[in-house]
Coordinates of C-alpha atoms and ligand atoms in Angstrom, one line a residue:
M63 CA 2.7 -30.0 -21.8
D64 CA -0.3 -31.5 -20.1
P65 CA -3.0 -31.5 -22.7
V66 CA -5.6 -31.6 -20.0
R67 CA -4.6 -28.1 -18.9
N68 CA -4.4 -26.8 -22.5
P69 CA -6.5 -23.6 -22.3
Y70 CA -7.0 -22.8 -26.0
A71 CA -10.3 -23.4 -27.7
P72 CA -10.3 -23.6 -31.5
G73 CA -13.8 -24.2 -32.8
A74 CA -16.9 -22.4 -34.1
G75 CA -18.5 -20.4 -31.4
Q76 CA -16.1 -21.8 -28.7
R77 CA -15.6 -19.4 -25.9
P78 CA -11.9 -18.3 -25.9
P79 CA -10.0 -18.5 -22.7
E80 CA -9.4 -14.7 -23.1
L81 CA -11.6 -12.5 -25.2
A82 CA -8.9 -10.2 -26.5
G83 CA -9.2 -6.9 -28.3
R84 CA -12.9 -6.5 -28.1
D85 CA -13.1 -3.9 -25.2
R86 CA -14.4 -1.2 -27.5
E87 CA -17.3 -3.3 -28.7
L88 CA -18.2 -4.3 -25.1
D89 CA -18.1 -0.7 -24.0
V90 CA -20.2 0.5 -26.8
F91 CA -22.8 -2.2 -26.0
D92 CA -22.9 -1.1 -22.4
V93 CA -23.9 2.3 -23.4
V94 CA -26.5 0.9 -25.9
L95 CA -28.1 -1.2 -23.2
E96 CA -28.2 1.7 -20.8
R97 CA -29.8 4.0 -23.3
V98 CA -32.3 1.5 -24.6
A99 CA -33.5 0.7 -21.1
R100 CA -34.1 4.4 -20.5
G101 CA -36.1 4.7 -23.7
R102 CA -33.4 6.8 -25.5
P103 CA -33.2 6.5 -29.2
E104 CA -30.5 3.9 -30.2
R105 CA -29.6 2.0 -33.3
S106 CA -29.5 -1.7 -33.5
L107 CA -26.0 -3.2 -33.6
V108 CA -24.7 -5.4 -36.4
L109 CA -21.3 -7.2 -36.2
T110 CA -19.7 -8.1 -39.5
G111 CA -16.5 -9.9 -40.4
L112 CA -14.9 -12.9 -42.0
R113 CA -15.2 -16.5 -40.9
G114 CA -13.5 -17.3 -37.6
V115 CA -12.9 -13.7 -36.5
G116 CA -15.0 -14.2 -33.4
K117 CA -18.5 -12.8 -34.3
T118 CA -20.4 -15.6 -32.6
V119 CA -18.3 -15.5 -29.5
L120 CA -18.7 -11.7 -29.3
L121 CA -22.5 -12.0 -29.9
N122 CA -22.7 -14.5 -27.1
T123 CA -20.7 -12.2 -24.8
L124 CA -23.0 -9.2 -25.6
R125 CA -25.9 -11.4 -24.8
S126 CA -24.4 -12.3 -21.4
Q127 CA -23.8 -8.6 -20.9
A128 CA -27.5 -8.0 -21.4
I129 CA -28.5 -10.8 -19.1
G130 CA -26.2 -9.4 -16.5
R131 CA -28.3 -6.2 -16.6
G132 CA -31.5 -8.1 -16.1
W133 CA -32.6 -8.1 -19.7
G134 CA -34.6 -10.8 -21.3
T135 CA -32.7 -12.3 -24.2
G136 CA -33.1 -14.8 -27.0
K137 CA -30.9 -16.0 -29.8
I138 CA -31.4 -17.2 -33.4
E139 CA -29.1 -18.7 -35.9
A140 CA -30.6 -17.7 -39.3
R141 CA -30.5 -20.4 -42.0
T142 CA -31.1 -20.2 -45.7
D143 CA -34.5 -21.6 -46.8
H144 CA -35.9 -21.3 -43.2
G145 CA -38.4 -18.7 -42.3
L146 CA -37.9 -16.4 -39.4
R147 CA -41.3 -17.0 -37.6
R148 CA -40.6 -20.1 -35.7
P149 CA -37.0 -19.4 -34.5
L150 CA -38.0 -15.8 -33.7
A151 CA -41.0 -16.9 -31.7
A152 CA -38.8 -19.4 -29.7
A153 CA -36.3 -16.7 -29.0
L154 CA -38.8 -14.1 -27.9
H155 CA -40.5 -16.8 -25.8
M156 CA -37.3 -17.4 -24.0
A157 CA -36.7 -13.6 -23.5
V158 CA -40.1 -13.0 -22.0
R159 CA -40.0 -16.1 -19.8
E160 CA -36.9 -14.6 -18.2
L161 CA -38.8 -11.4 -17.5
A162 CA -42.1 -13.0 -16.4
P163 CA -41.2 -13.7 -12.7
R164 CA -40.5 -10.0 -12.3
H165 CA -43.8 -8.9 -13.9
R166 CA -46.6 -7.8 -11.6
A167 CA -49.5 -8.9 -13.8
P168 CA -49.2 -12.5 -14.9
D169 CA -52.2 -12.1 -17.3
R170 CA -50.3 -9.5 -19.3
I171 CA -47.6 -12.1 -19.9
D172 CA -50.2 -14.7 -20.8
D173 CA -51.8 -12.2 -23.3
F174 CA -48.5 -11.7 -24.9
L175 CA -47.7 -15.4 -25.1
G176 CA -51.1 -15.8 -26.8
V177 CA -50.1 -13.3 -29.4
L178 CA -46.7 -14.9 -29.8
K179 CA -48.3 -18.3 -30.3
A180 CA -50.6 -16.9 -33.0
F181 CA -47.6 -15.3 -34.6
A182 CA -45.7 -18.6 -34.6
L183 CA -48.6 -20.6 -35.9
R184 CA -49.1 -18.3 -38.9
D185 CA -45.9 -20.0 -40.2
N186 CA -46.9 -22.2 -43.0
P187 CA -43.9 -22.7 -45.2
T188 CA -45.4 -25.0 -47.8
G189 CA -48.8 -23.5 -47.8
K190 CA -50.3 -26.9 -48.2
I191 CA -50.6 -29.4 -45.4
R192 CA -50.8 -28.1 -41.9
D193 CA -47.9 -29.7 -40.2
R194 CA -48.2 -30.8 -36.6
W195 CA -45.5 -28.4 -35.3
Q196 CA -46.5 -26.5 -32.2
P197 CA -44.7 -23.7 -30.4
G198 CA -44.2 -24.9 -26.8
I199 CA -46.4 -22.2 -25.4
D200 CA -49.0 -23.3 -22.9
V201 CA -51.7 -20.6 -23.5
P202 CA -54.3 -20.5 -26.2
A203 CA -53.4 -18.5 -29.3
R204 CA -55.0 -15.1 -29.4
A205 CA -56.3 -14.1 -32.8
G206 CA -56.2 -10.6 -34.2
R207 CA -52.6 -9.4 -33.5
A208 CA -49.3 -10.3 -35.2
D209 CA -51.1 -13.0 -37.1
S210 CA -52.0 -11.2 -40.4
G211 CA -49.6 -13.4 -42.3
D212 CA -47.7 -10.4 -43.5
I213 CA -44.4 -10.8 -41.7
E214 CA -43.7 -7.1 -41.8
I215 CA -46.9 -6.0 -40.1
D216 CA -46.8 -8.9 -37.7
L217 CA -43.2 -8.2 -36.6
V218 CA -44.0 -4.6 -35.8
E219 CA -46.9 -5.6 -33.7
L220 CA -45.1 -8.4 -32.0
F221 CA -42.0 -6.3 -31.1
T222 CA -44.2 -3.4 -29.9
D223 CA -46.0 -5.8 -27.5
A224 CA -42.8 -7.5 -26.4
G225 CA -41.2 -4.0 -25.8
S226 CA -44.1 -3.0 -23.6
I227 CA -43.7 -6.1 -21.4
A228 CA -40.0 -5.1 -20.9
T229 CA -41.1 -1.5 -20.1
D230 CA -43.4 -2.8 -17.4
V231 CA -40.5 -4.6 -15.8
G232 CA -38.2 -1.6 -16.3
T233 CA -35.7 -3.4 -18.4
G234 CA -35.2 -4.4 -22.1
I235 CA -35.3 -7.3 -24.5
G236 CA -32.3 -8.2 -26.7
L237 CA -32.7 -10.4 -29.8
F238 CA -29.5 -11.8 -31.1
I239 CA -29.3 -13.0 -34.7
D240 CA -26.3 -14.9 -35.9
E241 CA -25.5 -15.6 -39.6
M242 CA -28.0 -12.8 -40.3
Q243 CA -27.0 -12.7 -44.0
D244 CA -28.8 -16.0 -44.4
L245 CA -32.3 -14.5 -43.7
S246 CA -34.6 -14.3 -46.7
T247 CA -35.2 -10.9 -48.3
V248 CA -38.7 -10.8 -47.0
D249 CA -37.6 -11.5 -43.5
V250 CA -34.8 -9.0 -43.6
S251 CA -37.1 -6.4 -44.9
A252 CA -39.6 -7.1 -42.1
L253 CA -36.9 -7.0 -39.5
C254 CA -35.7 -3.6 -40.8
A255 CA -39.2 -2.3 -40.7
A256 CA -39.7 -3.5 -37.1
C257 CA -36.4 -2.0 -36.0
N258 CA -37.4 1.2 -37.6
E259 CA -40.6 1.3 -35.7
L260 CA -38.9 0.5 -32.4
S261 CA -36.4 3.2 -32.9
Q262 CA -39.2 5.7 -33.4
T263 CA -41.3 4.7 -30.4
G264 CA -38.3 4.1 -28.1
A265 CA -39.6 0.6 -27.2
P266 CA -36.8 -1.1 -25.2
L267 CA -36.1 -4.0 -27.6
I268 CA -33.0 -4.2 -29.7
V269 CA -31.8 -6.6 -32.4
V270 CA -28.2 -7.4 -32.4
G271 CA -27.0 -9.1 -35.6
A272 CA -23.9 -10.8 -36.7
G273 CA -22.9 -11.9 -40.2
L274 CA -20.5 -11.9 -43.1
P275 CA -19.0 -8.7 -44.5
H276 CA -21.7 -8.3 -47.1
L277 CA -24.5 -8.2 -44.5
P278 CA -24.7 -4.3 -44.7
A279 CA -25.3 -4.7 -48.4
V280 CA -28.0 -7.3 -47.8
L281 CA -29.8 -5.0 -45.4
S282 CA -29.6 -1.9 -47.5
A283 CA -30.9 -3.9 -50.5
A284 CA -33.9 -4.8 -48.4
K285 CA -34.6 -1.3 -47.1
S286 CA -32.7 1.8 -48.2
Y287 CA -33.0 3.4 -44.8
S288 CA -31.2 0.4 -43.1
E289 CA -27.9 2.4 -43.1
R290 CA -29.4 4.8 -40.6
L291 CA -31.0 2.0 -38.6
F292 CA -28.0 -0.1 -37.8
R293 CA -24.7 0.7 -36.2
Y294 CA -22.2 -1.5 -38.1
Q295 CA -19.1 -2.8 -36.3
R296 CA -16.5 -4.5 -38.3
I297 CA -14.9 -7.4 -36.3
D298 CA -11.5 -7.9 -37.6
R299 CA -8.3 -9.9 -36.9
L300 CA -6.5 -8.9 -33.7
D301 CA -3.6 -6.6 -33.7
R302 CA -0.3 -7.8 -32.4
I303 CA -0.9 -6.7 -28.8
S304 CA -4.3 -8.3 -28.5
A305 CA -3.1 -11.5 -30.3
D306 CA -0.3 -11.8 -27.7
Q307 CA -2.8 -11.3 -24.9
A308 CA -5.1 -14.0 -26.3
L309 CA -2.1 -16.4 -26.1
C310 CA -0.3 -15.2 -23.0
L311 CA -3.0 -14.4 -20.4
P312 CA -4.5 -17.9 -20.5
A313 CA -1.0 -19.5 -20.3
Q314 CA -0.1 -17.2 -17.4
R315 CA -3.0 -18.5 -15.4
E316 CA -1.5 -22.0 -15.8
G317 CA 2.0 -20.8 -14.9
V318 CA 3.3 -20.9 -18.5
E319 CA 5.0 -18.1 -20.4
Y320 CA 6.1 -17.5 -24.0
E321 CA 9.5 -16.5 -25.4
P322 CA 9.1 -13.3 -27.5
K323 CA 10.4 -15.2 -30.6
A324 CA 7.7 -17.8 -30.1
L325 CA 5.1 -15.0 -30.1
D326 CA 6.6 -13.6 -33.3
L327 CA 6.2 -16.9 -35.1
L328 CA 2.7 -17.5 -33.8
Y329 CA 1.6 -14.1 -35.1
E330 CA 3.1 -14.7 -38.4
A331 CA 1.3 -18.0 -38.7
S332 CA -2.1 -16.8 -37.4
G333 CA -2.1 -13.4 -39.1
G334 CA -4.0 -12.3 -35.9
Y335 CA -7.1 -14.3 -36.9
P336 CA -8.7 -15.5 -33.7
Y337 CA -9.5 -19.0 -35.0
F338 CA -5.9 -19.5 -36.1
I339 CA -4.6 -18.1 -32.8
Q340 CA -6.5 -20.7 -30.9
A341 CA -5.5 -23.5 -33.3
Y342 CA -1.8 -22.7 -33.3
G343 CA -1.8 -21.9 -29.6
K344 CA -3.4 -25.3 -28.8
A345 CA -0.9 -27.3 -31.0
T346 CA 2.0 -25.4 -29.6
W347 CA 1.0 -26.0 -26.0
D348 CA 0.7 -29.8 -26.6
H349 CA 4.2 -29.9 -28.1
A350 CA 5.9 -27.6 -25.6
A351 CA 8.3 -29.4 -23.2
G352 CA 8.6 -26.9 -20.4
T353 CA 6.7 -24.0 -18.9
R354 CA 8.6 -21.5 -21.1
I355 CA 7.3 -21.9 -24.7
C356 CA 10.0 -21.3 -27.2
A357 CA 10.3 -20.8 -31.0
A358 CA 11.3 -24.4 -31.5
D359 CA 8.0 -25.5 -29.9
V360 CA 6.1 -23.4 -32.4
A361 CA 8.1 -24.7 -35.3
V362 CA 7.4 -28.3 -34.4
A363 CA 3.7 -27.7 -33.7
A364 CA 2.8 -25.4 -36.7
P365 CA 2.7 -28.2 -39.3
E366 CA 0.3 -30.1 -37.1
A367 CA -1.9 -27.1 -36.6
E368 CA -1.9 -26.5 -40.3
A369 CA -2.9 -30.0 -41.1
E370 CA -5.7 -29.8 -38.7
L371 CA -6.9 -26.5 -40.2
A372 CA -6.6 -28.0 -43.7
V373 CA -9.1 -30.6 -42.7
G374 CA -11.4 -28.9 -40.2
F375 CA -11.4 -25.3 -41.2
F376 CA -10.6 -25.2 -44.9
G377 CA -11.3 -28.7 -46.2
S378 CA -14.8 -29.0 -44.7
R379 CA -15.8 -25.9 -46.5
Y380 CA -14.1 -26.9 -49.8
E381 CA -16.0 -30.1 -49.6
R382 CA -19.3 -28.3 -49.7
A383 CA -18.6 -26.9 -53.1
T384 CA -19.5 -28.5 -56.4
P385 CA -16.9 -29.1 -59.1
A386 CA -17.9 -25.9 -61.0
E387 CA -17.8 -23.9 -57.7
R388 CA -14.3 -25.3 -56.9
E389 CA -13.1 -24.3 -60.3
Y390 CA -14.4 -20.8 -59.7
M391 CA -12.7 -20.6 -56.3
R392 CA -9.4 -21.9 -57.7
A393 CA -9.5 -19.2 -60.4
M394 CA -10.1 -16.6 -57.6
A395 CA -7.1 -18.0 -55.6
S396 CA -4.8 -17.9 -58.6
L397 CA -5.6 -14.2 -59.0
A398 CA -5.0 -13.2 -55.4
T399 CA -2.2 -10.7 -55.5
G400 CA 1.4 -12.0 -55.5
V401 CA 2.9 -14.3 -53.0
P402 CA 1.1 -14.0 -49.7
R403 CA 3.3 -12.5 -47.0
A404 CA 3.0 -14.3 -43.7
G405 CA 0.4 -12.6 -41.5
D406 CA -0.9 -10.6 -44.4
G407 CA -4.7 -10.3 -44.5
E408 CA -4.4 -8.7 -48.0
A409 CA -3.4 -12.0 -49.4
D410 CA -7.1 -12.7 -49.7
A411 CA -8.0 -9.4 -51.3
A412 CA -11.1 -9.1 -53.5
V413 CA -10.8 -10.0 -57.2
A414 CA -12.8 -8.8 -60.2
T415 CA -15.4 -11.2 -61.5
A416 CA -14.4 -10.2 -65.0
E417 CA -10.8 -11.4 -64.2
V418 CA -12.1 -14.7 -62.9
A419 CA -14.0 -15.2 -66.2
R420 CA -10.8 -14.3 -68.1
V421 CA -8.7 -16.9 -66.2
L422 CA -11.3 -19.6 -66.9
A423 CA -11.8 -18.4 -70.5
R424 CA -15.5 -18.2 -70.1
R425 CA -18.2 -15.6 -70.5
P426 CA -18.9 -13.8 -67.2
A427 CA -22.6 -14.6 -67.4
S428 CA -22.0 -18.3 -67.7
L429 CA -20.2 -18.2 -64.4
S430 CA -23.0 -16.4 -62.5
P431 CA -24.7 -19.6 -61.2
A432 CA -21.4 -20.8 -59.6
R433 CA -20.7 -17.4 -58.2
D434 CA -24.2 -17.0 -56.8
S435 CA -24.3 -20.4 -55.2
L436 CA -20.9 -19.8 -53.6
I437 CA -22.3 -16.6 -52.1
K438 CA -25.4 -18.5 -50.9
K439 CA -23.1 -21.1 -49.3
G440 CA -21.2 -18.4 -47.5
L441 CA -17.9 -19.3 -49.1
I442 CA -17.4 -16.0 -51.0
Y443 CA -19.0 -12.6 -50.8
S444 CA -19.3 -9.6 -52.9
G445 CA -18.4 -6.5 -51.0
E446 CA -18.4 -4.2 -54.0
R447 CA -20.1 -4.6 -57.3
G448 CA -18.1 -6.7 -59.8
T449 CA -15.8 -8.2 -57.2
V450 CA -15.7 -11.3 -55.1
A451 CA -13.6 -12.3 -52.1
F452 CA -13.3 -15.4 -49.8
T453 CA -15.2 -15.2 -46.6
V454 CA -12.6 -17.6 -45.1
P455 CA -9.3 -15.9 -44.2
H456 CA -6.3 -17.5 -45.8
F457 CA -8.5 -19.6 -48.1
G458 CA -6.7 -18.5 -51.2
R459 CA -3.4 -19.6 -49.8
Y460 CA -4.9 -22.9 -48.8
L461 CA -6.3 -23.5 -52.3
R462 CA -3.0 -22.7 -53.9
T463 CA -1.3 -25.4 -51.9
Q464 CA -3.9 -28.0 -52.9
P465 CA -3.3 -30.2 -56.0
A466 CA -5.9 -29.6 -58.7
Ligands
LIG75 N1 -11.4 -12.0 -29.1 C1 -11.0 -13.2 -29.2 N2 -9.8 -13.5 -28.7 C2 -9.3 -14.8 -28.7 N3 -9.9 -15.8 -29.4 C3 -11.1 -15.5 -30.0 C4 -11.7 -14.2 -29.9 N4 -12.8 -14.3 -30.6 C5 -13.0 -15.5 -31.1 N5 -11.9 -16.3 -30.7 C6 -11.8 -17.7 -31.1 O1 -11.9 -17.8 -32.5 C7 -12.6 -18.9 -32.9 C8 -13.8 -18.5 -33.8 O2 -14.7 -17.7 -33.1 P1 -16.2 -17.6 -33.7 O3 -16.8 -19.0 -33.9 O4 -17.0 -16.7 -32.8 O5 -16.0 -16.9 -35.1 P2 -17.1 -16.4 -36.1 O6 -16.7 -15.1 -36.6 O7 -18.5 -16.6 -35.6 O8 -16.9 -17.5 -37.3 P3 -17.9 -18.0 -38.4 O9 -18.1 -16.9 -39.4 O10 -17.3 -19.2 -39.0 O11 -19.2 -18.3 -37.7 C9 -13.0 -19.6 -31.6 O12 -12.2 -20.7 -31.5 C10 -12.9 -18.6 -30.5 O13 -12.5 -19.2 -29.3
LIG76 MG1 -20.1 -17.6 -36.1

């Protein structure tokens, strides 16, 4: 069918034509926004899940929801080996700029921006040469607040001040942090402390995070009280009804429908994982001859979708691993339970690190560097002590089909 009208959108952070199966999360967030704006106690929200389940897309949607209610918002994508100060300053700057036109006292805004600038300029990653970087803030930095150099103290002060700007305007500020597991321990700790302070004072500022399944463990390693601080929402693959909606509703709008058997095959292939739904949906659309998509269309298109995923989704990640890391992942894949059933998330179940060592005939300690760097690269995670699992759905299956 006409590829120009193809509605599906495989790709990191690509807005899907239909955001299926996330009504609960959207409803919860509506209540959170309303409560926070009224100064009610509310926990910050953290979305966790595997690669490609739709965390970024959901985070962006929650952000739009906040904007729709007149909130000031900003977003950060955390990166390993990058400090929080600069991106956070940029995000807060954006959020406050959105509120500024509604604020009655422009000098209050300028005061805050001065504090924000001082906060940002305190960033000195190398500690040596002063680099020329400047936050794009047109007021002079104000010394004495949020610029102590201790990120924890500074964040608490900064968030408190930002919150009071939002209070003046009668709204809130939302800070959205993607790939949150990549923040440094110091930054995570400081964020937890700042969120803790906010929740106690009822300041209308919330942090909404998204990250891999071990993010809760990262947060509680930083601050033991983080479990009480955040409301964790596990973002998972879609159930059959939602997966069908993700495919059918966009097609319907183009006057196209699916035969039930075609939907069976697509669910089997995708396992309900949003990225795969988009990838198989897109290939199927391109191959379909008529406006009623049938099983044969899926059968023809599936190998093409698989080939594309093998390069773009799996291969690009495999390439990032060193030979030792690849060996480690292959051992993990060889251990994954039995023959994966189609559409079975359990095919990528966690495996014991001791078992990986046994398969490779190595001492477990000698494998720690490979395991740790795989975790740092976000390819595997350790949900429970002594076990590891792939962050990428169906990655074990992919590795088993690749020649050594
Ligand atoms: N609820 C949904 N319904 C249908 N498609 C979705 C849904 N959520 C996400 N998608 C699609 O899934 C793909 C992956 O989404 P996204 O990039 O948000 O995942 P992610 O969890 O952030 O992945 P990663 O961990 O790699 O960053 C995109 O192509 C998106 O369009
Ligand atoms: Mg993402």
